[in-house]
Amino acid sequence: MVYPSHSMPPAGIYIHIPFCKSRCSYCDFATGLYESNLAERYVQALVVDLSTTRIEELSSSVDTIYFGGGTPSMLSPSQLERILSAVNNRFQVDPNAEVTIEINPGSVTESALKSFRQLGINRASFGAQTFNDDDLARLGRSHSTLDTFRTFEYLRAAGFRNISFDLIAGLPGQTMLQWQENVERSLELKPEHLSFYLLEVHQNTPLAQHIERGIQPKPDDDLAAEMYAWMLERACDIGYEHYEISNLCLPGFESRHNKKYWTGDAYYGFGCSAHSFDGRSLRWANERDVARYVEAIEKSQTPIVEETQLSASDLRAEAVFLGMRLLRGVDIREYHKLFGVDLRVEHNEDLNRFYEAGLIEFEGDVLRLTRAGALMSNEVFAALA
Ligand code: SF4
């Protein structure tokens, strides 16, 4: 976390693009179907939002930009260029900034990817999810495994040398063998980074209804946990580093942008549903609905609908449950210096219990999750935060 005594490191910029080709059955993100007129109005609104945002009291230097969604790769290179120009006009962007775009297989041509590279986009977060076509169809994904291989080839041909794969474990009916095949097929492609998620069934999604009506089986949480453990072991065996609960990378390829969320650096979100943090104690969130976000900007109103001033105890809790997401852990002496609290004294009993259960370990003053602890992180965080 960053606290008042720290100098402000560069911030990250998050830009939400809320358009997709179709709606996946498990999705509860703020996104809708792509519609070119609305997308154009939205891009214009983003440019205005970026150009008029108040940054006087904020750090104006930026070293990461992240286009998330939704499917940002559905925007044209010229739309992305306008957004990036607005970022560059308003912020001091490090020439070596990490600039990421989320891409769905089949959503983009090789020539568009080449244009993205020319705009300075140097990292792709690639929504492969699974290499099983039946699962892809059940999830309502708009791509096939063939699209995944083809788009991956386009990415490499366009010069992307930093690619992250998203995989989802614990799909309804998914067997361990199928999961292992998924992981192997991903690893064969040698992406620099892997993010993996356990499927969450959100209320009011088509998937939740299918499970309720018995059309699809309920995900098996124990099996999903075994899948998680298997993947960690397999990927670490061949040189990937497990640096965050859900993330692995080849050495030197940690997500610089996402690390800001876990270390308390500032990040500024633009677009509907985007969240921001000032790197000290203030969080704010934009209007979630696309049309309302656009209308607010068009009427010169603020799109911010929520502001939260974190208390000292909120900041302390976040320092633990965000900091410990990183497997490098939390420095207890540093924590004591910042908050005047000794975690070892305050949580003596919990720490002993977790240590004996093999969920945490200490190296000098550093407290961190073990691999087994990463699986049970919610329980650990609930007790320590
Ligand atoms: S591609 Fe991603 S954001 Fe779009 S509908 Fe599917 S899960 Fe949601």
mmCIF file of C-alpha atoms and ligand atoms in Angstrom:
data_model
loop_
_atom_site.group_PDB
_atom_site.id
_atom_site.type_symbol
_atom_site.label_atom_id
_atom_site.label_comp_id
_atom_site.label_asym_id
_atom_site.label_seq_id
_atom_site.Cartn_x
_atom_site.Cartn_y
_atom_site.Cartn_z
ATOM 1 C CA MET A 1 0.000 0.000 0.000
ATOM 2 C CA VAL A 2 1.001 3.613 -0.417
ATOM 3 C CA TYR A 3 0.602 5.751 2.636
ATOM 4 C CA PRO A 4 1.132 9.439 3.251
ATOM 5 C CA SER A 5 4.769 8.975 4.220
ATOM 6 C CA HIS A 6 5.588 7.517 0.780
ATOM 7 C CA SER A 7 6.395 9.622 -2.255
ATOM 8 C CA MET A 8 3.845 9.048 -5.009
ATOM 9 C CA PRO A 9 4.921 6.490 -7.625
ATOM 10 C CA PRO A 10 3.474 6.851 -11.141
ATOM 11 C CA ALA A 11 -0.215 6.045 -11.444
ATOM 12 C CA GLY A 12 -1.988 3.605 -13.771
ATOM 13 C CA ILE A 13 -4.840 4.462 -16.126
ATOM 14 C CA TYR A 14 -7.727 2.026 -16.599
ATOM 15 C CA ILE A 15 -10.112 2.557 -19.516
ATOM 16 C CA HIS A 16 -13.278 0.487 -19.612
ATOM 17 C CA ILE A 17 -14.712 -0.455 -23.017
ATOM 18 C CA PRO A 18 -18.172 -1.930 -22.387
ATOM 19 C CA PHE A 19 -18.901 -3.660 -25.698
ATOM 20 C CA CYS A 20 -18.879 -7.326 -26.675
ATOM 21 C CA LYS A 21 -19.867 -9.413 -29.698
ATOM 22 C CA SER A 22 -22.284 -11.468 -27.584
ATOM 23 C CA ARG A 23 -23.057 -11.940 -23.920
ATOM 24 C CA CYS A 24 -21.370 -14.895 -22.176
ATOM 25 C CA SER A 25 -23.675 -16.898 -19.932
ATOM 26 C CA TYR A 26 -21.634 -16.319 -16.756
ATOM 27 C CA CYS A 27 -20.830 -12.635 -17.261
ATOM 28 C CA ASP A 28 -21.888 -9.970 -14.792
ATOM 29 C CA PHE A 29 -19.479 -7.262 -15.982
ATOM 30 C CA ALA A 30 -20.694 -3.840 -17.070
ATOM 31 C CA THR A 31 -20.836 -4.622 -20.765
ATOM 32 C CA GLY A 32 -23.385 -4.867 -23.575
ATOM 33 C CA LEU A 33 -23.594 -5.739 -27.235
ATOM 34 C CA TYR A 34 -21.440 -3.719 -29.622
ATOM 35 C CA GLU A 35 -23.336 -1.054 -31.500
ATOM 36 C CA SER A 36 -21.271 1.269 -33.688
ATOM 37 C CA ASN A 37 -23.149 4.557 -32.998
ATOM 38 C CA LEU A 38 -23.082 4.053 -29.261
ATOM 39 C CA ALA A 39 -19.419 2.990 -29.409
ATOM 40 C CA GLU A 40 -18.543 6.212 -31.238
ATOM 41 C CA ARG A 41 -20.455 8.371 -28.723
ATOM 42 C CA TYR A 42 -18.756 6.455 -25.941
ATOM 43 C CA VAL A 43 -15.263 7.081 -27.360
ATOM 44 C CA GLN A 44 -16.075 10.770 -27.658
ATOM 45 C CA ALA A 45 -17.312 10.788 -24.042
ATOM 46 C CA LEU A 46 -14.103 9.080 -22.890
ATOM 47 C CA VAL A 47 -11.999 11.709 -24.654
ATOM 48 C CA VAL A 48 -13.969 14.490 -22.944
ATOM 49 C CA ASP A 49 -13.786 12.704 -19.567
ATOM 50 C CA LEU A 50 -10.002 12.288 -19.913
ATOM 51 C CA SER A 51 -9.544 15.893 -21.044
ATOM 52 C CA THR A 52 -11.593 17.464 -18.272
ATOM 53 C CA THR A 53 -10.759 15.218 -15.332
ATOM 54 C CA ARG A 54 -9.347 17.047 -12.320
ATOM 55 C CA ILE A 55 -5.810 15.919 -11.644
ATOM 56 C CA GLU A 56 -4.427 18.939 -9.805
ATOM 57 C CA GLU A 57 -4.105 17.073 -6.524
ATOM 58 C CA LEU A 58 -3.225 13.764 -8.151
ATOM 59 C CA SER A 59 -0.020 12.323 -9.489
ATOM 60 C CA SER A 60 0.015 13.191 -13.191
ATOM 61 C CA SER A 61 2.772 10.783 -14.147
ATOM 62 C CA VAL A 62 1.586 7.476 -15.491
ATOM 63 C CA ASP A 63 3.472 4.303 -16.367
ATOM 64 C CA THR A 64 0.675 1.844 -17.178
ATOM 65 C CA ILE A 65 -2.459 2.074 -19.326
ATOM 66 C CA TYR A 66 -4.970 -0.758 -19.423
ATOM 67 C CA PHE A 67 -7.891 -1.118 -21.850
ATOM 68 C CA GLY A 68 -10.304 -3.544 -20.193
ATOM 69 C CA GLY A 69 -13.866 -4.572 -20.807
ATOM 70 C CA GLY A 70 -15.907 -5.801 -22.417
ATOM 71 C CA THR A 71 -13.906 -6.392 -25.535
ATOM 72 C CA PRO A 72 -11.731 -3.313 -26.187
ATOM 73 C CA SER A 73 -10.305 -4.938 -29.326
ATOM 74 C CA MET A 74 -13.691 -4.263 -30.967
ATOM 75 C CA LEU A 75 -12.763 -0.569 -31.179
ATOM 76 C CA SER A 76 -10.999 0.528 -34.343
ATOM 77 C CA PRO A 77 -7.328 1.557 -34.231
ATOM 78 C CA SER A 78 -8.359 5.164 -34.883
ATOM 79 C CA GLN A 79 -10.768 5.141 -31.916
ATOM 80 C CA LEU A 80 -8.039 3.740 -29.673
ATOM 81 C CA GLU A 81 -5.649 6.354 -31.025
ATOM 82 C CA ARG A 82 -8.025 9.172 -30.038
ATOM 83 C CA ILE A 83 -8.308 7.786 -26.524
ATOM 84 C CA LEU A 84 -4.540 7.377 -26.189
ATOM 85 C CA SER A 85 -3.984 10.940 -27.453
ATOM 86 C CA ALA A 86 -6.345 12.200 -24.758
ATOM 87 C CA VAL A 87 -4.371 10.228 -22.136
ATOM 88 C CA ASN A 88 -1.090 11.646 -23.437
ATOM 89 C CA ASN A 89 -2.445 15.190 -23.483
ATOM 90 C CA ARG A 90 -3.604 15.018 -19.898
ATOM 91 C CA PHE A 91 -0.918 12.887 -18.233
ATOM 92 C CA GLN A 92 2.836 12.524 -18.431
ATOM 93 C CA VAL A 93 3.112 9.030 -19.825
ATOM 94 C CA ASP A 94 6.401 7.192 -19.294
ATOM 95 C CA PRO A 95 7.923 6.301 -22.705
ATOM 96 C CA ASN A 96 8.345 2.731 -21.379
ATOM 97 C CA ALA A 97 4.775 2.488 -20.125
ATOM 98 C CA GLU A 98 3.091 -0.913 -20.140
ATOM 99 C CA VAL A 99 0.032 -0.509 -22.389
ATOM 100 C CA THR A 100 -2.342 -3.477 -22.281
ATOM 101 C CA ILE A 101 -5.445 -4.314 -24.264
ATOM 102 C CA GLU A 102 -7.859 -7.139 -23.536
ATOM 103 C CA ILE A 103 -8.523 -9.158 -26.663
ATOM 104 C CA ASN A 104 -11.013 -11.909 -27.316
ATOM 105 C CA PRO A 105 -10.117 -14.615 -29.840
ATOM 106 C CA GLY A 106 -11.770 -13.982 -33.200
ATOM 107 C CA SER A 107 -12.534 -10.332 -32.391
ATOM 108 C CA VAL A 108 -9.672 -8.734 -34.275
ATOM 109 C CA THR A 109 -7.713 -8.980 -37.546
ATOM 110 C CA GLU A 110 -3.961 -9.275 -37.907
ATOM 111 C CA SER A 111 -3.774 -5.843 -39.531
ATOM 112 C CA ALA A 112 -5.713 -4.230 -36.656
ATOM 113 C CA LEU A 113 -3.268 -5.845 -34.211
ATOM 114 C CA LYS A 114 -0.351 -4.384 -36.167
ATOM 115 C CA SER A 115 -1.996 -0.966 -35.897
ATOM 116 C CA PHE A 116 -2.438 -1.476 -32.128
ATOM 117 C CA ARG A 117 1.302 -2.121 -31.849
ATOM 118 C CA GLN A 118 2.032 1.043 -33.821
ATOM 119 C CA LEU A 119 -0.066 2.977 -31.300
ATOM 120 C CA GLY A 120 2.289 1.774 -28.555
ATOM 121 C CA ILE A 121 0.065 -1.004 -27.221
ATOM 122 C CA ASN A 122 2.648 -3.564 -26.099
ATOM 123 C CA ARG A 123 0.756 -6.154 -24.034
ATOM 124 C CA ALA A 124 -2.312 -8.281 -24.800
ATOM 125 C CA SER A 125 -4.545 -9.932 -22.242
ATOM 126 C CA PHE A 126 -6.089 -12.750 -24.201
ATOM 127 C CA GLY A 127 -9.452 -14.275 -23.186
ATOM 128 C CA ALA A 128 -8.844 -17.910 -24.187
ATOM 129 C CA GLN A 129 -10.821 -19.268 -21.145
ATOM 130 C CA THR A 130 -10.843 -22.913 -22.280
ATOM 131 C CA PHE A 131 -9.620 -24.963 -25.234
ATOM 132 C CA ASN A 132 -12.731 -27.149 -25.258
ATOM 133 C CA ASP A 133 -15.264 -26.135 -27.939
ATOM 134 C CA ASP A 134 -18.214 -27.688 -26.085
ATOM 135 C CA ASP A 135 -17.373 -25.670 -22.969
ATOM 136 C CA LEU A 136 -16.948 -22.514 -25.041
ATOM 137 C CA ALA A 137 -20.397 -23.044 -26.556
ATOM 138 C CA ARG A 138 -21.951 -23.767 -23.134
ATOM 139 C CA LEU A 139 -20.429 -20.559 -21.766
ATOM 140 C CA GLY A 140 -21.899 -18.602 -24.673
ATOM 141 C CA ARG A 141 -18.428 -17.498 -25.779
ATOM 142 C CA SER A 142 -18.391 -16.180 -29.330
ATOM 143 C CA HIS A 143 -15.136 -17.913 -30.293
ATOM 144 C CA SER A 144 -13.858 -21.413 -31.010
ATOM 145 C CA THR A 145 -10.539 -23.047 -30.155
ATOM 146 C CA LEU A 146 -9.491 -22.487 -33.752
ATOM 147 C CA ASP A 147 -10.057 -18.729 -33.265
ATOM 148 C CA THR A 148 -7.846 -18.877 -30.188
ATOM 149 C CA PHE A 149 -4.937 -20.416 -32.080
ATOM 150 C CA ARG A 150 -5.409 -18.120 -35.054
ATOM 151 C CA THR A 151 -5.641 -14.889 -33.022
ATOM 152 C CA PHE A 152 -2.649 -15.950 -30.949
ATOM 153 C CA GLU A 153 -0.647 -16.358 -34.170
ATOM 154 C CA TYR A 154 -1.800 -12.911 -35.316
ATOM 155 C CA LEU A 155 -0.678 -11.438 -32.013
ATOM 156 C CA ARG A 156 2.811 -12.877 -32.358
ATOM 157 C CA ALA A 157 3.000 -11.888 -36.038
ATOM 158 C CA ALA A 158 1.997 -8.341 -35.090
ATOM 159 C CA GLY A 159 4.920 -8.192 -32.666
ATOM 160 C CA PHE A 160 3.230 -8.760 -29.289
ATOM 161 C CA ARG A 161 5.978 -10.138 -27.031
ATOM 162 C CA ASN A 162 3.986 -9.880 -23.801
ATOM 163 C CA ILE A 163 0.791 -11.908 -23.906
ATOM 164 C CA SER A 164 -1.336 -12.991 -20.970
ATOM 165 C CA PHE A 165 -3.812 -15.865 -21.179
ATOM 166 C CA ASP A 166 -7.029 -15.979 -19.162
ATOM 167 C CA LEU A 167 -8.225 -19.466 -18.242
ATOM 168 C CA ILE A 168 -11.283 -20.439 -16.195
ATOM 169 C CA ALA A 169 -11.249 -23.561 -14.019
ATOM 170 C CA GLY A 170 -14.231 -25.343 -12.482
ATOM 171 C CA LEU A 171 -16.619 -25.116 -15.430
ATOM 172 C CA PRO A 172 -19.833 -27.108 -14.995
ATOM 173 C CA GLY A 173 -19.092 -30.737 -15.813
ATOM 174 C CA GLN A 174 -15.395 -30.059 -16.521
ATOM 175 C CA THR A 175 -13.197 -33.021 -15.605
ATOM 176 C CA MET A 176 -9.654 -32.906 -14.250
ATOM 177 C CA LEU A 177 -8.424 -34.438 -17.491
ATOM 178 C CA GLN A 178 -10.090 -31.714 -19.560
ATOM 179 C CA TRP A 179 -8.575 -29.058 -17.324
ATOM 180 C CA GLN A 180 -5.137 -30.625 -17.655
ATOM 181 C CA GLU A 181 -5.499 -30.604 -21.439
ATOM 182 C CA ASN A 182 -6.468 -26.919 -21.281
ATOM 183 C CA VAL A 183 -3.414 -26.066 -19.261
ATOM 184 C CA GLU A 184 -1.104 -28.093 -21.496
ATOM 185 C CA ARG A 185 -2.439 -26.470 -24.643
ATOM 186 C CA SER A 186 -1.944 -23.027 -23.103
ATOM 187 C CA LEU A 187 1.580 -23.800 -21.985
ATOM 188 C CA GLU A 188 2.504 -25.127 -25.432
ATOM 189 C CA LEU A 189 1.842 -21.628 -26.771
ATOM 190 C CA LYS A 190 4.267 -20.192 -24.178
ATOM 191 C CA PRO A 191 2.374 -17.050 -23.163
ATOM 192 C CA GLU A 192 4.445 -14.754 -20.961
ATOM 193 C CA HIS A 193 1.669 -14.510 -18.373
ATOM 194 C CA LEU A 194 -1.253 -16.631 -17.188
ATOM 195 C CA SER A 195 -4.305 -15.513 -15.209
ATOM 196 C CA PHE A 196 -6.639 -18.189 -14.007
ATOM 197 C CA TYR A 197 -9.965 -17.918 -12.302
ATOM 198 C CA LEU A 198 -12.306 -20.300 -10.607
ATOM 199 C CA LEU A 199 -15.723 -19.965 -12.202
ATOM 200 C CA GLU A 200 -18.037 -17.830 -10.093
ATOM 201 C CA VAL A 201 -21.754 -18.236 -10.630
ATOM 202 C CA HIS A 202 -23.317 -14.793 -10.312
ATOM 203 C CA GLN A 203 -26.988 -14.406 -9.530
ATOM 204 C CA ASN A 204 -29.236 -13.366 -12.403
ATOM 205 C CA THR A 205 -26.894 -14.656 -15.088
ATOM 206 C CA PRO A 206 -28.129 -17.237 -17.620
ATOM 207 C CA LEU A 207 -25.595 -19.685 -16.173
ATOM 208 C CA ALA A 208 -27.112 -19.364 -12.678
ATOM 209 C CA GLN A 209 -30.549 -20.077 -14.156
ATOM 210 C CA HIS A 210 -29.262 -23.085 -16.100
ATOM 211 C CA ILE A 211 -27.782 -24.525 -12.927
ATOM 212 C CA GLU A 212 -30.940 -23.800 -10.944
ATOM 213 C CA ARG A 213 -33.059 -25.592 -13.555
ATOM 214 C CA GLY A 214 -30.627 -28.523 -13.721
ATOM 215 C CA ILE A 215 -29.696 -27.837 -17.357
ATOM 216 C CA GLN A 216 -26.035 -27.634 -16.315
ATOM 217 C CA PRO A 217 -24.388 -29.260 -13.288
ATOM 218 C CA LYS A 218 -23.321 -27.171 -10.310
ATOM 219 C CA PRO A 219 -19.560 -26.436 -10.387
ATOM 220 C CA ASP A 220 -17.613 -28.692 -8.023
ATOM 221 C CA ASP A 221 -15.596 -26.391 -5.710
ATOM 222 C CA ASP A 222 -13.320 -29.147 -4.387
ATOM 223 C CA LEU A 223 -12.434 -30.255 -7.886
ATOM 224 C CA ALA A 224 -11.821 -26.628 -8.891
ATOM 225 C CA ALA A 225 -9.395 -26.313 -5.965
ATOM 226 C CA GLU A 226 -7.539 -29.423 -7.184
ATOM 227 C CA MET A 227 -7.409 -27.928 -10.679
ATOM 228 C CA TYR A 228 -5.903 -24.746 -9.259
ATOM 229 C CA ALA A 229 -3.257 -26.685 -7.336
ATOM 230 C CA TRP A 230 -2.424 -28.855 -10.361
ATOM 231 C CA MET A 231 -1.974 -25.878 -12.640
ATOM 232 C CA LEU A 232 0.293 -24.086 -10.176
ATOM 233 C CA GLU A 233 2.536 -27.087 -9.847
ATOM 234 C CA ARG A 234 2.684 -27.788 -13.564
ATOM 235 C CA ALA A 235 3.388 -24.190 -14.600
ATOM 236 C CA CYS A 236 5.946 -23.575 -11.834
ATOM 237 C CA ASP A 237 7.740 -26.791 -12.829
ATOM 238 C CA ILE A 238 8.464 -25.345 -16.263
ATOM 239 C CA GLY A 239 9.627 -21.930 -15.125
ATOM 240 C CA TYR A 240 6.563 -19.804 -14.436
ATOM 241 C CA GLU A 241 6.522 -17.803 -11.208
ATOM 242 C CA HIS A 242 3.396 -17.753 -9.074
ATOM 243 C CA TYR A 243 3.475 -14.097 -8.052
ATOM 244 C CA GLU A 244 -0.172 -13.412 -7.185
ATOM 245 C CA ILE A 245 -3.010 -15.659 -6.070
ATOM 246 C CA SER A 246 -4.490 -15.903 -9.589
ATOM 247 C CA ASN A 247 -1.478 -14.982 -11.675
ATOM 248 C CA LEU A 248 1.685 -16.625 -12.985
ATOM 249 C CA CYS A 249 4.326 -15.265 -15.296
ATOM 250 C CA LEU A 250 7.672 -15.964 -16.884
ATOM 251 C CA PRO A 251 10.423 -14.036 -15.077
ATOM 252 C CA GLY A 252 10.095 -10.292 -15.683
ATOM 253 C CA PHE A 253 6.522 -10.409 -17.008
ATOM 254 C CA GLU A 254 4.419 -9.550 -13.958
ATOM 255 C CA SER A 255 1.477 -7.327 -14.828
ATOM 256 C CA ARG A 256 2.758 -3.880 -13.871
ATOM 257 C CA HIS A 257 -0.735 -2.422 -14.102
ATOM 258 C CA ASN A 258 -2.508 -5.006 -11.959
ATOM 259 C CA LYS A 259 0.218 -4.794 -9.323
ATOM 260 C CA LYS A 260 -0.912 -1.240 -8.651
ATOM 261 C CA TYR A 261 -4.214 -2.628 -7.339
ATOM 262 C CA TRP A 262 -2.395 -4.804 -4.818
ATOM 263 C CA THR A 263 0.309 -2.414 -3.690
ATOM 264 C CA GLY A 264 -1.865 0.654 -3.179
ATOM 265 C CA ASP A 265 -0.450 2.778 -6.003
ATOM 266 C CA ALA A 266 -2.807 5.295 -7.573
ATOM 267 C CA TYR A 267 -4.946 4.303 -10.536
ATOM 268 C CA TYR A 268 -7.495 6.389 -12.366
ATOM 269 C CA GLY A 269 -10.396 4.716 -14.119
ATOM 270 C CA PHE A 270 -12.266 6.178 -17.081
ATOM 271 C CA GLY A 271 -15.462 4.953 -18.661
ATOM 272 C CA CYS A 272 -18.588 3.418 -17.203
ATOM 273 C CA SER A 273 -18.155 1.363 -14.012
ATOM 274 C CA ALA A 274 -14.465 2.304 -13.766
ATOM 275 C CA HIS A 275 -13.008 2.627 -10.270
ATOM 276 C CA SER A 276 -10.177 4.874 -9.122
ATOM 277 C CA PHE A 277 -7.893 5.243 -6.117
ATOM 278 C CA ASP A 278 -5.783 8.308 -5.354
ATOM 279 C CA GLY A 279 -2.914 6.305 -3.859
ATOM 280 C CA ARG A 280 -3.669 7.728 -0.420
ATOM 281 C CA SER A 281 -7.155 7.131 0.955
ATOM 282 C CA LEU A 282 -9.825 8.134 -1.557
ATOM 283 C CA ARG A 283 -11.667 5.753 -3.859
ATOM 284 C CA TRP A 284 -14.307 6.736 -6.391
ATOM 285 C CA ALA A 285 -16.443 4.960 -8.954
ATOM 286 C CA ASN A 286 -18.161 5.983 -12.168
ATOM 287 C CA GLU A 287 -21.726 5.399 -13.279
ATOM 288 C CA ARG A 288 -22.095 1.716 -14.246
ATOM 289 C CA ASP A 289 -24.587 2.093 -17.082
ATOM 290 C CA VAL A 290 -23.100 2.926 -20.525
ATOM 291 C CA ALA A 291 -25.920 5.219 -21.668
ATOM 292 C CA ARG A 292 -26.042 7.112 -18.372
ATOM 293 C CA TYR A 293 -22.247 7.542 -18.401
ATOM 294 C CA VAL A 294 -22.340 8.970 -21.936
ATOM 295 C CA GLU A 295 -25.285 11.253 -21.119
ATOM 296 C CA ALA A 296 -23.576 12.597 -17.994
ATOM 297 C CA ILE A 297 -20.457 13.535 -19.967
ATOM 298 C CA GLU A 298 -22.505 14.987 -22.849
ATOM 299 C CA LYS A 299 -24.346 17.199 -20.350
ATOM 300 C CA SER A 300 -21.020 18.252 -18.749
ATOM 301 C CA GLN A 301 -21.951 16.456 -15.540
ATOM 302 C CA THR A 302 -19.641 14.295 -13.517
ATOM 303 C CA PRO A 303 -19.869 10.530 -14.187
ATOM 304 C CA ILE A 304 -18.704 9.845 -10.607
ATOM 305 C CA VAL A 305 -21.506 8.325 -8.533
ATOM 306 C CA GLU A 306 -19.637 7.144 -5.454
ATOM 307 C CA GLU A 307 -16.747 8.373 -3.336
ATOM 308 C CA THR A 308 -15.296 6.585 -0.339
ATOM 309 C CA GLN A 309 -12.823 8.046 2.102
ATOM 310 C CA LEU A 310 -10.992 5.110 3.634
ATOM 311 C CA SER A 311 -10.475 5.212 7.389
ATOM 312 C CA ALA A 312 -7.172 4.280 9.021
ATOM 313 C CA SER A 313 -8.552 0.841 9.837
ATOM 314 C CA ASP A 314 -9.761 0.362 6.222
ATOM 315 C CA LEU A 315 -6.236 1.157 5.026
ATOM 316 C CA ARG A 316 -4.718 -1.285 7.494
ATOM 317 C CA ALA A 317 -7.102 -4.034 6.399
ATOM 318 C CA GLU A 318 -6.351 -3.371 2.740
ATOM 319 C CA ALA A 319 -2.614 -3.442 3.377
ATOM 320 C CA VAL A 320 -3.076 -7.035 4.533
ATOM 321 C CA PHE A 321 -5.665 -8.462 2.177
ATOM 322 C CA LEU A 322 -4.381 -6.723 -0.948
ATOM 323 C CA GLY A 323 -0.689 -6.954 -0.010
ATOM 324 C CA MET A 324 -0.888 -10.657 0.769
ATOM 325 C CA ARG A 325 -2.438 -11.409 -2.603
ATOM 326 C CA LEU A 326 1.132 -11.007 -3.817
ATOM 327 C CA LEU A 327 3.033 -14.143 -2.938
ATOM 328 C CA ARG A 328 6.083 -12.069 -2.000
ATOM 329 C CA GLY A 329 4.051 -11.194 1.122
ATOM 330 C CA VAL A 330 3.791 -8.289 3.549
ATOM 331 C CA ASP A 331 6.712 -6.850 5.491
ATOM 332 C CA ILE A 332 5.531 -6.834 9.091
ATOM 333 C CA ARG A 333 8.146 -4.305 10.223
ATOM 334 C CA GLU A 334 7.148 -1.913 7.454
ATOM 335 C CA TYR A 335 3.488 -2.416 8.406
ATOM 336 C CA HIS A 336 4.355 -1.581 12.030
ATOM 337 C CA LYS A 337 6.168 1.577 10.937
ATOM 338 C CA LEU A 338 3.178 2.722 8.883
ATOM 339 C CA PHE A 339 0.344 1.845 11.235
ATOM 340 C CA GLY A 340 1.941 1.541 14.656
ATOM 341 C CA VAL A 341 0.515 -1.969 15.000
ATOM 342 C CA ASP A 342 2.439 -5.211 15.345
ATOM 343 C CA LEU A 343 0.511 -7.828 13.323
ATOM 344 C CA ARG A 344 2.300 -10.594 15.255
ATOM 345 C CA VAL A 345 0.921 -9.271 18.535
ATOM 346 C CA GLU A 346 -2.501 -8.233 17.292
ATOM 347 C CA HIS A 347 -3.203 -11.518 15.465
ATOM 348 C CA ASN A 348 -1.002 -13.846 17.438
ATOM 349 C CA GLU A 349 -3.586 -16.622 17.740
ATOM 350 C CA ASP A 350 -4.720 -16.517 14.099
ATOM 351 C CA LEU A 351 -1.140 -16.438 12.836
ATOM 352 C CA ASN A 352 -0.210 -19.458 14.953
ATOM 353 C CA ARG A 353 -3.279 -21.334 13.736
ATOM 354 C CA PHE A 354 -2.584 -20.574 10.055
ATOM 355 C CA TYR A 355 1.112 -21.328 10.462
ATOM 356 C CA GLU A 356 0.385 -24.724 11.975
ATOM 357 C CA ALA A 357 -2.127 -25.463 9.221
ATOM 358 C CA GLY A 358 0.612 -24.691 6.647
ATOM 359 C CA LEU A 359 -1.299 -21.728 5.162
ATOM 360 C CA ILE A 360 1.257 -19.009 5.928
ATOM 361 C CA GLU A 361 5.005 -18.792 6.390
ATOM 362 C CA PHE A 362 7.508 -16.258 7.682
ATOM 363 C CA GLU A 363 10.833 -15.349 6.190
ATOM 364 C CA GLY A 364 12.436 -12.884 8.563
ATOM 365 C CA ASP A 365 9.882 -10.081 8.854
ATOM 366 C CA VAL A 366 7.945 -11.093 5.758
ATOM 367 C CA LEU A 367 4.605 -12.821 6.195
ATOM 368 C CA ARG A 368 3.236 -14.620 3.173
ATOM 369 C CA LEU A 369 0.785 -17.214 1.983
ATOM 370 C CA THR A 370 2.039 -20.683 1.142
ATOM 371 C CA ARG A 371 0.714 -22.403 -1.991
ATOM 372 C CA ALA A 372 -1.876 -24.153 0.195
ATOM 373 C CA GLY A 373 -2.690 -20.799 1.798
ATOM 374 C CA ALA A 374 -3.269 -19.201 -1.612
ATOM 375 C CA LEU A 375 -6.151 -21.646 -2.039
ATOM 376 C CA MET A 376 -7.678 -20.668 1.302
ATOM 377 C CA SER A 377 -6.792 -16.991 1.091
ATOM 378 C CA ASN A 378 -10.305 -15.738 1.886
ATOM 379 C CA GLU A 379 -10.228 -17.455 5.257
ATOM 380 C CA VAL A 380 -6.784 -16.034 6.060
ATOM 381 C CA PHE A 381 -7.716 -12.498 4.966
ATOM 382 C CA ALA A 382 -10.990 -12.532 6.894
ATOM 383 C CA ALA A 383 -9.096 -13.263 10.118
ATOM 384 C CA LEU A 384 -6.159 -10.902 9.583
ATOM 385 C CA ALA A 385 -7.773 -7.889 7.938
HETATM 386 S S1 SF4 B 1 -16.336 -11.450 -23.458
HETATM 387 FE FE1 SF4 B 1 -15.946 -11.050 -21.268
HETATM 388 S S2 SF4 B 1 -16.919 -9.077 -20.839
HETATM 389 FE FE2 SF4 B 1 -17.745 -9.825 -22.830
HETATM 390 S S3 SF4 B 1 -19.641 -10.893 -22.281
HETATM 391 FE FE3 SF4 B 1 -18.000 -12.438 -22.312
HETATM 392 S S4 SF4 B 1 -17.230 -12.528 -20.198
HETATM 393 FE FE4 SF4 B 1 -18.443 -10.644 -20.385
#
